Coordinates of C-alpha atoms in Angstrom, one line a residue:
X1 CA -205.2 -146.2 113.9
X2 CA -205.2 -143.8 110.9
X3 CA -203.5 -140.6 109.9
X4 CA -204.6 -137.6 107.9
X5 CA -202.7 -135.6 105.4
X6 CA -204.0 -132.2 104.3
X7 CA -202.4 -130.5 101.3
X8 CA -203.2 -126.8 100.9
X9 CA -202.8 -125.7 97.3
X10 CA -203.7 -122.5 95.5
X11 CA -206.4 -124.3 93.4
X12 CA -207.8 -126.3 96.3
X13 CA -207.2 -128.6 99.3
X14 CA -206.8 -132.3 99.3
X15 CA -207.3 -134.6 102.3
X16 CA -205.9 -138.1 102.4
X17 CA -206.4 -140.9 105.0
X18 CA -203.8 -143.6 105.4
X19 CA -203.3 -146.5 107.8
X20 CA -200.2 -147.4 109.8
X21 CA -198.8 -149.4 106.8
X22 CA -199.1 -146.3 104.6
X23 CA -202.0 -147.6 102.5
X24 CA -204.5 -145.0 101.3
X25 CA -208.0 -145.5 102.8
X26 CA -209.9 -142.6 101.4
X27 CA -209.5 -139.1 100.1
X28 CA -211.5 -135.9 99.4
X29 CA -210.8 -132.5 97.9
X30 CA -212.4 -129.1 97.7
X31 CA -211.7 -126.3 95.2
X32 CA -210.5 -122.9 96.3
X33 CA -211.2 -119.6 94.7
X34 CA -208.5 -119.0 92.1
X35 CA -205.8 -116.5 92.8
X36 CA -206.2 -113.0 91.3
X37 CA -203.7 -110.9 89.5
X38 CA -204.5 -107.2 90.2
X39 CA -201.5 -106.1 88.1
X40 CA -199.1 -107.8 85.7
X41 CA -196.7 -110.0 87.7
X42 CA -198.9 -109.9 90.8
X43 CA -200.6 -113.0 92.3
X44 CA -202.8 -112.9 95.4
X45 CA -205.3 -115.1 97.2
X46 CA -207.6 -114.7 100.2
X47 CA -206.5 -117.0 103.1
X48 CA -210.1 -117.6 104.0
X49 CA -210.4 -119.5 100.7
X50 CA -207.9 -122.1 102.0
X51 CA -209.7 -122.5 105.3
X52 CA -213.1 -122.9 103.6
X53 CA -211.6 -125.6 101.3
X54 CA -209.9 -127.3 104.2
X55 CA -213.1 -127.6 106.2
X56 CA -215.0 -128.8 103.1
X57 CA -212.5 -131.5 102.2
X58 CA -212.4 -133.0 105.7
X59 CA -216.1 -132.7 106.0
X60 CA -216.4 -134.8 102.9
X61 CA -214.1 -137.4 104.5
X62 CA -216.3 -137.4 107.6
X63 CA -219.3 -138.3 105.5
X64 CA -217.7 -141.0 103.3
X65 CA -215.1 -142.4 105.7
X66 CA -216.5 -141.7 109.2
X67 CA -215.1 -144.8 110.8
X68 CA -211.6 -144.3 109.4
X69 CA -211.6 -140.6 110.3
X70 CA -212.7 -141.4 113.8
X71 CA -209.5 -143.5 114.2
X72 CA -207.1 -140.6 113.3
X73 CA -204.2 -140.1 115.7
X74 CA -202.1 -137.7 113.8
X75 CA -202.5 -135.0 111.2
X76 CA -199.8 -133.6 108.8
X77 CA -200.0 -130.4 106.8
X78 CA -198.5 -129.6 103.4
X79 CA -198.8 -126.3 101.7
X80 CA -197.7 -124.0 98.9
X81 CA -194.6 -122.1 100.0
X82 CA -193.5 -118.5 100.4
X83 CA -196.9 -116.9 100.7
X84 CA -197.1 -113.9 103.0
X85 CA -200.1 -114.2 105.3
X86 CA -200.1 -111.0 107.5
X87 CA -202.0 -111.0 110.8
X88 CA -202.7 -108.3 113.3
X89 CA -202.6 -108.6 117.1
X90 CA -206.1 -110.2 117.0
X91 CA -205.1 -112.7 114.3
X92 CA -207.2 -110.9 111.7
X93 CA -205.8 -111.1 108.1
X94 CA -204.6 -107.7 107.0
X95 CA -204.5 -108.1 103.3
X96 CA -204.7 -110.9 100.6
X97 CA -201.8 -113.3 100.8
X98 CA -199.0 -112.4 98.3
X99 CA -198.3 -115.8 96.6
X100 CA -195.2 -117.7 95.6
X101 CA -195.4 -116.7 91.9
X102 CA -195.8 -113.0 92.6
X103 CA -193.0 -110.9 91.1
X104 CA -193.6 -107.4 92.4
X105 CA -190.7 -107.2 94.8
X106 CA -187.8 -107.4 92.5
X107 CA -186.5 -104.0 93.5
X108 CA -186.8 -104.9 97.2
X109 CA -184.7 -108.0 96.6
X110 CA -181.8 -105.8 95.4
X111 CA -182.3 -103.4 98.3
X112 CA -182.2 -106.3 100.8
X113 CA -179.0 -107.7 99.4
X114 CA -177.4 -104.3 99.4
X115 CA -178.4 -103.7 103.0
X116 CA -177.0 -107.0 104.2
X117 CA -174.1 -108.2 102.0
X118 CA -174.0 -111.5 104.0
X119 CA -177.6 -112.3 103.2
X120 CA -176.9 -115.1 100.7
X121 CA -174.3 -116.6 103.0
X122 CA -176.7 -116.8 105.9
X123 CA -179.8 -117.7 104.0
X124 CA -178.1 -120.0 101.5
X125 CA -180.3 -118.5 98.8
X126 CA -180.6 -115.5 96.6
X127 CA -183.2 -112.9 97.5
X128 CA -186.0 -113.7 94.9
X129 CA -189.4 -112.0 94.6
X130 CA -191.0 -115.4 95.2
X131 CA -189.6 -115.6 98.8
X132 CA -191.6 -114.2 101.7
X133 CA -189.2 -111.5 103.1
X134 CA -189.0 -109.4 99.9
X135 CA -192.8 -109.3 99.9
X136 CA -192.8 -107.8 103.4
X137 CA -190.2 -105.3 102.3
X138 CA -192.6 -104.3 99.5
X139 CA -195.5 -104.0 101.9
X140 CA -193.3 -101.9 104.2
X141 CA -192.6 -99.5 101.3
X142 CA -195.9 -99.4 99.5
X143 CA -198.5 -100.2 102.2
X144 CA -197.0 -98.7 105.4
X145 CA -200.4 -98.6 107.2
X146 CA -200.7 -102.4 106.8
X147 CA -197.1 -103.0 107.7
X148 CA -197.5 -101.1 110.9
X149 CA -200.2 -103.5 112.1
X150 CA -198.3 -106.7 111.4
X151 CA -198.1 -108.9 114.6
X152 CA -197.4 -112.2 112.8
X153 CA -196.3 -113.4 109.4
X154 CA -197.4 -116.9 108.6
X155 CA -197.0 -119.2 105.6
X156 CA -200.2 -120.6 104.1
X157 CA -200.1 -124.0 106.0
X158 CA -199.1 -122.3 109.2
X159 CA -202.2 -120.1 109.0
X160 CA -204.3 -123.3 108.6
X161 CA -202.4 -124.8 111.6
X162 CA -203.3 -121.7 113.7
X163 CA -207.0 -122.2 113.0
X164 CA -206.8 -126.0 113.7
X165 CA -204.7 -125.8 116.8
X166 CA -204.3 -122.3 118.0
X167 CA -200.5 -122.5 117.7
X168 CA -198.1 -120.3 115.8
X169 CA -195.7 -123.0 114.4
X170 CA -193.8 -123.6 111.2
X171 CA -191.6 -126.5 110.0
X172 CA -188.1 -126.1 108.8
X173 CA -188.7 -126.9 105.1
X174 CA -191.3 -124.2 104.7
X175 CA -189.4 -121.7 106.8
X176 CA -186.4 -122.1 104.5
X177 CA -188.4 -120.3 101.8
X178 CA -189.0 -117.2 103.8
X179 CA -185.4 -115.8 103.5
X180 CA -185.5 -115.2 107.3
X181 CA -184.0 -118.6 108.2
X182 CA -180.4 -119.5 108.8
X183 CA -180.8 -122.7 106.8
X184 CA -177.5 -124.2 107.9
X185 CA -178.4 -123.7 111.6
X186 CA -182.1 -124.4 111.2
X187 CA -183.1 -121.3 113.2
X188 CA -184.4 -117.8 112.5
X189 CA -181.7 -115.3 111.8
X190 CA -182.0 -112.0 113.7
X191 CA -179.9 -110.3 111.0
X192 CA -182.2 -111.4 108.2
X193 CA -185.3 -110.4 110.1
X194 CA -183.9 -107.0 110.8
X195 CA -183.5 -106.2 107.1
X196 CA -187.3 -106.2 106.9
X197 CA -187.8 -104.5 110.3
X198 CA -189.1 -107.6 112.0
X199 CA -187.9 -109.7 114.9
X200 CA -188.6 -113.2 116.3
X201 CA -191.8 -112.1 117.9
X202 CA -193.3 -111.8 114.4
X203 CA -192.3 -115.4 113.6
X204 CA -193.9 -118.7 114.5
X205 CA -192.0 -121.2 116.6
X206 CA -190.0 -123.8 114.6
X207 CA -190.2 -127.6 114.7
X208 CA -189.1 -130.4 112.5
X209 CA -191.7 -131.7 110.1
X210 CA -192.0 -135.0 111.8
X211 CA -192.4 -133.5 115.3
X212 CA -195.6 -132.5 117.1
X213 CA -196.6 -128.9 116.5
X214 CA -199.8 -128.9 118.5
X215 CA -203.1 -130.7 119.1
X216 CA -206.4 -130.4 117.2
X217 CA -208.9 -128.2 118.9
X218 CA -211.8 -129.9 120.6
X219 CA -214.3 -128.2 118.3
X220 CA -212.8 -130.1 115.3
X221 CA -212.4 -133.4 117.0
X222 CA -216.1 -133.1 117.8
X223 CA -217.0 -132.0 114.3
X224 CA -215.2 -134.9 112.7
X225 CA -215.9 -137.5 115.2
X226 CA -212.3 -138.0 116.4
X227 CA -210.9 -138.9 119.7
X228 CA -209.3 -136.3 121.9
X229 CA -205.5 -135.6 121.8
X230 CA -205.1 -135.8 118.0
X231 CA -201.6 -134.4 117.3
X232 CA -200.7 -132.2 114.4
X233 CA -197.2 -132.6 112.9
X234 CA -194.9 -129.8 111.7
X235 CA -195.6 -131.0 108.2
X236 CA -193.7 -129.7 105.1
X237 CA -193.7 -127.3 102.3
X238 CA -195.3 -128.8 99.2
X239 CA -192.1 -130.1 97.5
X240 CA -190.6 -131.5 100.7
X241 CA -193.9 -133.1 101.4
X242 CA -193.9 -134.7 97.9
X243 CA -190.4 -136.0 98.7
X244 CA -191.7 -137.6 101.9
X245 CA -194.6 -139.1 99.8
X246 CA -192.2 -140.8 97.4
X247 CA -189.6 -141.7 100.0
X248 CA -186.9 -139.2 98.7
X249 CA -185.3 -138.4 102.0
X250 CA -181.8 -140.1 101.7
X251 CA -178.9 -138.3 100.0
X252 CA -179.0 -138.5 96.2
X253 CA -182.7 -139.4 96.0
X254 CA -185.0 -137.0 94.3
X255 CA -187.8 -136.4 91.9
X256 CA -188.7 -134.4 88.8
X257 CA -192.1 -132.8 89.2
X258 CA -194.1 -131.8 86.1
X259 CA -196.8 -129.7 87.8
X260 CA -197.9 -126.1 87.2
X261 CA -194.3 -125.2 88.1
X262 CA -191.5 -127.7 87.6
X263 CA -189.0 -128.9 90.2
X264 CA -185.8 -130.9 90.1
X265 CA -185.5 -132.0 93.7
X266 CA -182.6 -133.9 95.4
X267 CA -182.0 -134.7 99.1
X268 CA -178.7 -133.9 100.8
X269 CA -176.9 -135.0 103.9
X270 CA -175.6 -131.5 104.5
X271 CA -176.3 -127.9 103.5
X272 CA -175.0 -127.3 100.0
X273 CA -176.0 -123.8 98.7
X274 CA -175.2 -122.6 95.1
X275 CA -176.5 -119.1 94.9
X276 CA -174.6 -118.3 91.7
X277 CA -176.8 -120.8 89.9
X278 CA -180.0 -119.7 91.7
X279 CA -180.3 -123.1 93.3
X280 CA -182.8 -123.4 96.2
X281 CA -181.0 -124.9 99.2
X282 CA -183.5 -125.7 102.0
X283 CA -184.0 -127.8 105.1
X284 CA -185.8 -131.0 104.4
X285 CA -188.9 -132.0 106.4
X286 CA -187.0 -134.6 108.4
X287 CA -184.2 -133.9 110.9
X288 CA -180.6 -133.5 110.0
X289 CA -181.4 -133.5 106.2
X290 CA -181.4 -130.7 103.6
X291 CA -182.4 -130.6 100.0
X292 CA -181.8 -128.6 96.8
X293 CA -184.2 -127.6 94.1
X294 CA -184.0 -126.2 90.7
X295 CA -187.4 -124.4 90.2
X296 CA -189.1 -123.7 86.9
X297 CA -192.1 -121.3 87.3
X298 CA -194.1 -122.5 84.2
X299 CA -193.9 -126.2 83.5
X300 CA -197.2 -127.7 82.6
X301 CA -198.5 -124.2 82.9
X302 CA -196.7 -123.5 79.6
X303 CA -198.8 -126.3 78.0
X304 CA -201.9 -124.8 79.7
X305 CA -201.1 -121.5 78.0
X306 CA -200.7 -123.1 74.6
X307 CA -203.9 -125.0 75.1
X308 CA -205.8 -121.7 75.8
X309 CA -204.4 -119.9 72.8
X310 CA -204.9 -122.8 70.4
X311 CA -208.3 -123.9 71.7
X312 CA -207.1 -127.5 72.0
X313 CA -207.0 -129.7 75.0
X314 CA -203.6 -130.3 76.7
X315 CA -204.0 -134.1 76.2
X316 CA -204.7 -133.6 72.5
X317 CA -201.7 -131.4 72.1
X318 CA -199.3 -133.7 73.8
X319 CA -200.8 -136.7 72.0
X320 CA -200.3 -135.0 68.6
X321 CA -196.8 -134.0 69.5
X322 CA -196.0 -137.6 70.4
X323 CA -197.6 -139.0 67.2
X324 CA -195.4 -136.8 64.9
X325 CA -192.2 -136.9 67.0
X326 CA -188.9 -137.8 65.3
X327 CA -186.4 -135.7 67.2
X328 CA -185.7 -132.1 67.9
X329 CA -187.9 -129.7 65.8
X330 CA -187.0 -126.3 64.3
X331 CA -189.0 -124.5 66.9
X332 CA -187.5 -123.6 70.3
X333 CA -189.6 -122.3 73.2
X334 CA -188.3 -120.4 76.3
X335 CA -190.8 -121.3 79.1
X336 CA -190.4 -118.0 81.0
X337 CA -194.1 -117.0 81.0
X338 CA -194.0 -115.9 84.7
X339 CA -190.3 -115.0 84.8
X340 CA -187.8 -117.7 86.0
X341 CA -186.0 -118.8 89.1
X342 CA -183.3 -121.4 88.3
X343 CA -180.8 -120.5 86.9
X344 CA -181.7 -117.0 85.8
X345 CA -183.4 -115.4 88.9
X346 CA -185.2 -113.0 86.6
X347 CA -188.8 -112.1 87.5
X348 CA -189.0 -110.0 84.3
X349 CA -188.0 -112.7 81.9
X350 CA -190.7 -113.7 79.4
X351 CA -191.4 -116.6 77.2
X352 CA -190.7 -116.8 73.4
X353 CA -190.9 -119.0 70.4
X354 CA -188.1 -118.9 67.8
X355 CA -187.7 -120.9 64.6
X356 CA -191.3 -120.6 63.5
X357 CA -192.3 -121.3 59.9
X358 CA -195.4 -122.0 57.8
X359 CA -195.1 -125.6 59.0
X360 CA -195.3 -124.7 62.7
X361 CA -198.6 -126.3 63.6
X362 CA -200.0 -126.8 67.1
X363 CA -198.4 -130.3 67.4
X364 CA -194.9 -128.8 66.6
X365 CA -195.5 -125.9 69.1
X366 CA -196.5 -128.4 71.7
X367 CA -193.3 -130.4 71.2
X368 CA -191.3 -127.2 71.4
X369 CA -193.1 -126.3 74.7
X370 CA -192.3 -129.8 76.1
X371 CA -188.7 -129.5 75.0
X372 CA -188.3 -126.0 76.4
X373 CA -189.5 -127.1 79.8
X374 CA -187.1 -130.1 79.5
X375 CA -184.2 -127.8 78.7
X376 CA -185.1 -125.8 81.8
X377 CA -184.8 -129.0 83.9
X378 CA -181.4 -129.6 82.2
X379 CA -180.4 -126.1 83.3
X380 CA -181.3 -127.0 86.9
X381 CA -179.3 -130.3 86.7
X382 CA -176.3 -128.3 85.5
X383 CA -176.3 -125.9 88.4
X384 CA -177.0 -128.6 90.9
X385 CA -173.9 -130.4 89.7
X386 CA -172.0 -127.2 90.1
X387 CA -172.9 -127.3 93.8
X388 CA -171.3 -130.8 94.0
X389 CA -174.6 -132.6 94.0
X390 CA -174.9 -136.1 92.6
X391 CA -178.3 -137.4 91.8
X392 CA -178.6 -141.2 92.1
X393 CA -182.3 -141.7 91.4
X394 CA -185.2 -139.7 90.1
X395 CA -188.9 -140.5 90.2
X396 CA -191.4 -138.6 88.1
X397 CA -194.4 -137.0 89.7
X398 CA -197.0 -134.4 88.6
X399 CA -199.7 -134.3 85.9
X400 CA -197.1 -133.9 83.1
X401 CA -195.7 -137.3 84.0
X402 CA -198.6 -138.9 82.2
X403 CA -197.0 -137.9 78.9
X404 CA -194.6 -140.7 77.7
X405 CA -193.0 -138.3 75.3
X406 CA -192.2 -135.7 78.0
X407 CA -190.6 -138.3 80.2
X408 CA -188.6 -139.6 77.3
X409 CA -187.4 -136.1 76.6
X410 CA -186.4 -135.6 80.3
X411 CA -184.6 -138.9 80.6
X412 CA -182.7 -138.3 77.3
X413 CA -181.7 -134.7 78.2
X414 CA -180.7 -135.4 81.8
X415 CA -179.1 -138.7 80.6
X416 CA -180.7 -140.5 83.6
X417 CA -183.2 -143.2 84.0
X418 CA -186.5 -141.8 85.3
X419 CA -188.7 -144.1 87.5
X420 CA -192.5 -143.8 87.1
X421 CA -194.4 -145.0 90.2
X422 CA -197.4 -147.2 89.9
X423 CA -200.7 -145.4 89.8
X424 CA -201.4 -143.6 93.0
X425 CA -201.0 -140.3 94.7
X426 CA -197.4 -139.6 95.9
X427 CA -197.9 -135.9 96.3
X428 CA -198.1 -133.5 99.3
X429 CA -201.1 -135.1 101.0
X430 CA -199.4 -138.5 101.3
X431 CA -196.2 -136.9 102.6
X432 CA -198.1 -134.9 105.1
X433 CA -200.0 -138.0 106.3
X434 CA -196.7 -139.8 106.7
X435 CA -195.3 -136.9 108.8
X436 CA -198.5 -137.0 110.9
X437 CA -197.9 -140.7 111.5
X438 CA -194.3 -140.0 112.6
X439 CA -195.4 -137.3 115.0
X440 CA -198.2 -139.4 116.5
X441 CA -196.3 -142.6 116.9
X442 CA -192.7 -141.4 117.4
X443 CA -191.7 -143.4 114.3
X444 CA -188.4 -142.9 112.6
X445 CA -189.0 -141.2 109.2
X446 CA -186.7 -143.6 107.4
X447 CA -189.0 -146.5 108.3
X448 CA -192.1 -144.6 107.1
X449 CA -190.8 -142.6 104.1
X450 CA -190.4 -145.6 101.8
X451 CA -190.4 -145.5 98.0
X452 CA -193.5 -146.7 96.1
X453 CA -193.6 -149.7 93.7
X454 CA -192.3 -148.7 90.3
X455 CA -194.5 -149.2 87.2
X456 CA -191.8 -148.5 84.6
X457 CA -188.4 -147.1 84.0
X458 CA -187.9 -144.6 81.2
X459 CA -184.4 -144.8 79.8
X460 CA -182.5 -142.2 77.8
X461 CA -182.6 -142.5 74.0
X462 CA -178.9 -142.5 73.1
X463 CA -179.8 -142.1 69.4
X464 CA -181.1 -138.6 70.2
X465 CA -178.4 -137.5 72.7
X466 CA -176.2 -135.6 70.2
X467 CA -179.1 -133.9 68.5
X468 CA -180.5 -132.7 71.8
X469 CA -177.1 -131.5 73.0
X470 CA -177.0 -129.3 69.9
X471 CA -180.5 -128.1 70.5
X472 CA -179.8 -127.4 74.2
X473 CA -176.8 -125.3 73.2
X474 CA -179.1 -123.2 70.9
X475 CA -181.6 -122.9 73.7
X476 CA -179.0 -121.6 76.1
X477 CA -177.8 -119.0 73.6
X478 CA -181.3 -117.6 73.2
X479 CA -181.9 -116.3 76.7
X480 CA -179.0 -113.8 76.9
X481 CA -179.6 -112.7 73.3
X482 CA -183.3 -112.0 73.8
X483 CA -182.7 -110.3 77.2
X484 CA -180.2 -108.0 75.6
X485 CA -182.5 -107.2 72.7
X486 CA -185.6 -106.3 74.9
X487 CA -183.9 -104.9 78.0

């Protein structure tokens, strides 16, 4: 018996096969057409690109791992959150999906909160342009002919589920990021839906991430050589899926993700919102569990940007920064290249360097970028603590976790040990596959979502704590000063 996890990302789709013990058996991936930015602050993608990449990834598995794929009993889905996939009554896509990092609906966010003063109390979250509901409010105002045709609004992985199973279903974790869910009650809110002129008929059904959401269509069991009656689990939004992949489902367990965006994630035994600090308070992918996130919109993407403008590879930049590192530098970087969520909730915020001199070379700029992202994580830790959250253990995931210096900076600034798993993939595809296992076998998530073996523990450098406390204070002072100067 095997289980398949499919992780739908904006840059591509990854498919991972595991056995009942959770061991990886084989994987395949396929690239998707990159998102487009028709205007500054916009970000869109054609949903057909995810579907093409999904079929290509699983087709690759069927060629290289046909025996293992034939034994699949359950499939789990993971996907990038918040995207507004609009369908008409015939399930035709009405326009390109407006993605998670699209900031066009800032005005609509303010209008929604004014129209429903209890919005934050019900949703447990601030109305942010990244969430799905404000995107629909924007479409209602600016593209009324499209809005009038909307029959269903699906998140990216729910759209892929529809094509795989014929079912309109979403899991609790992904639904939490729409701003239509009563997160405490784990149900759609009629009041929140009404703010955007929608109702429950426009929404998919809700299930827990470890529950059955449907069955794979016969055309795909035939295409991939599977037996009949393959179940598809509810699955999870990408961050909740990553938590399932590293076993962070118990209160106080979490991870720090250094990916394109950055996430400080911690699991909770109850719903703990902190809207003043722009904390994300969502349902987890497993029953009776919630989680909080501090979200940074440009984490490794900030180093990607520096790589492009300097013409140097990311690995070379981070290596040079590590080679010359002695402590905080003069340069300070605010990593708000795409605006920011936690703690500022400002889609219009922009990045900046301060403290530049004739000595500011690419290595020093790279260090400043890594420190700026680290300070953004420190901001998230601060507002999570304000919500009464205690973090007991953090694992590091994402491409940026390959940098020893970056992990050292994070451990020192969060004043916490950071555990680095042994080599392996503990991302969304593994978490999705584990959820597929739970759905197919009726297994308890706690017995499946175990933590991986740890390769090393990164400890805080106490000799640098005071210096970084001072640098963090300067970093925090810069945002309001710069915002006042340019607004």
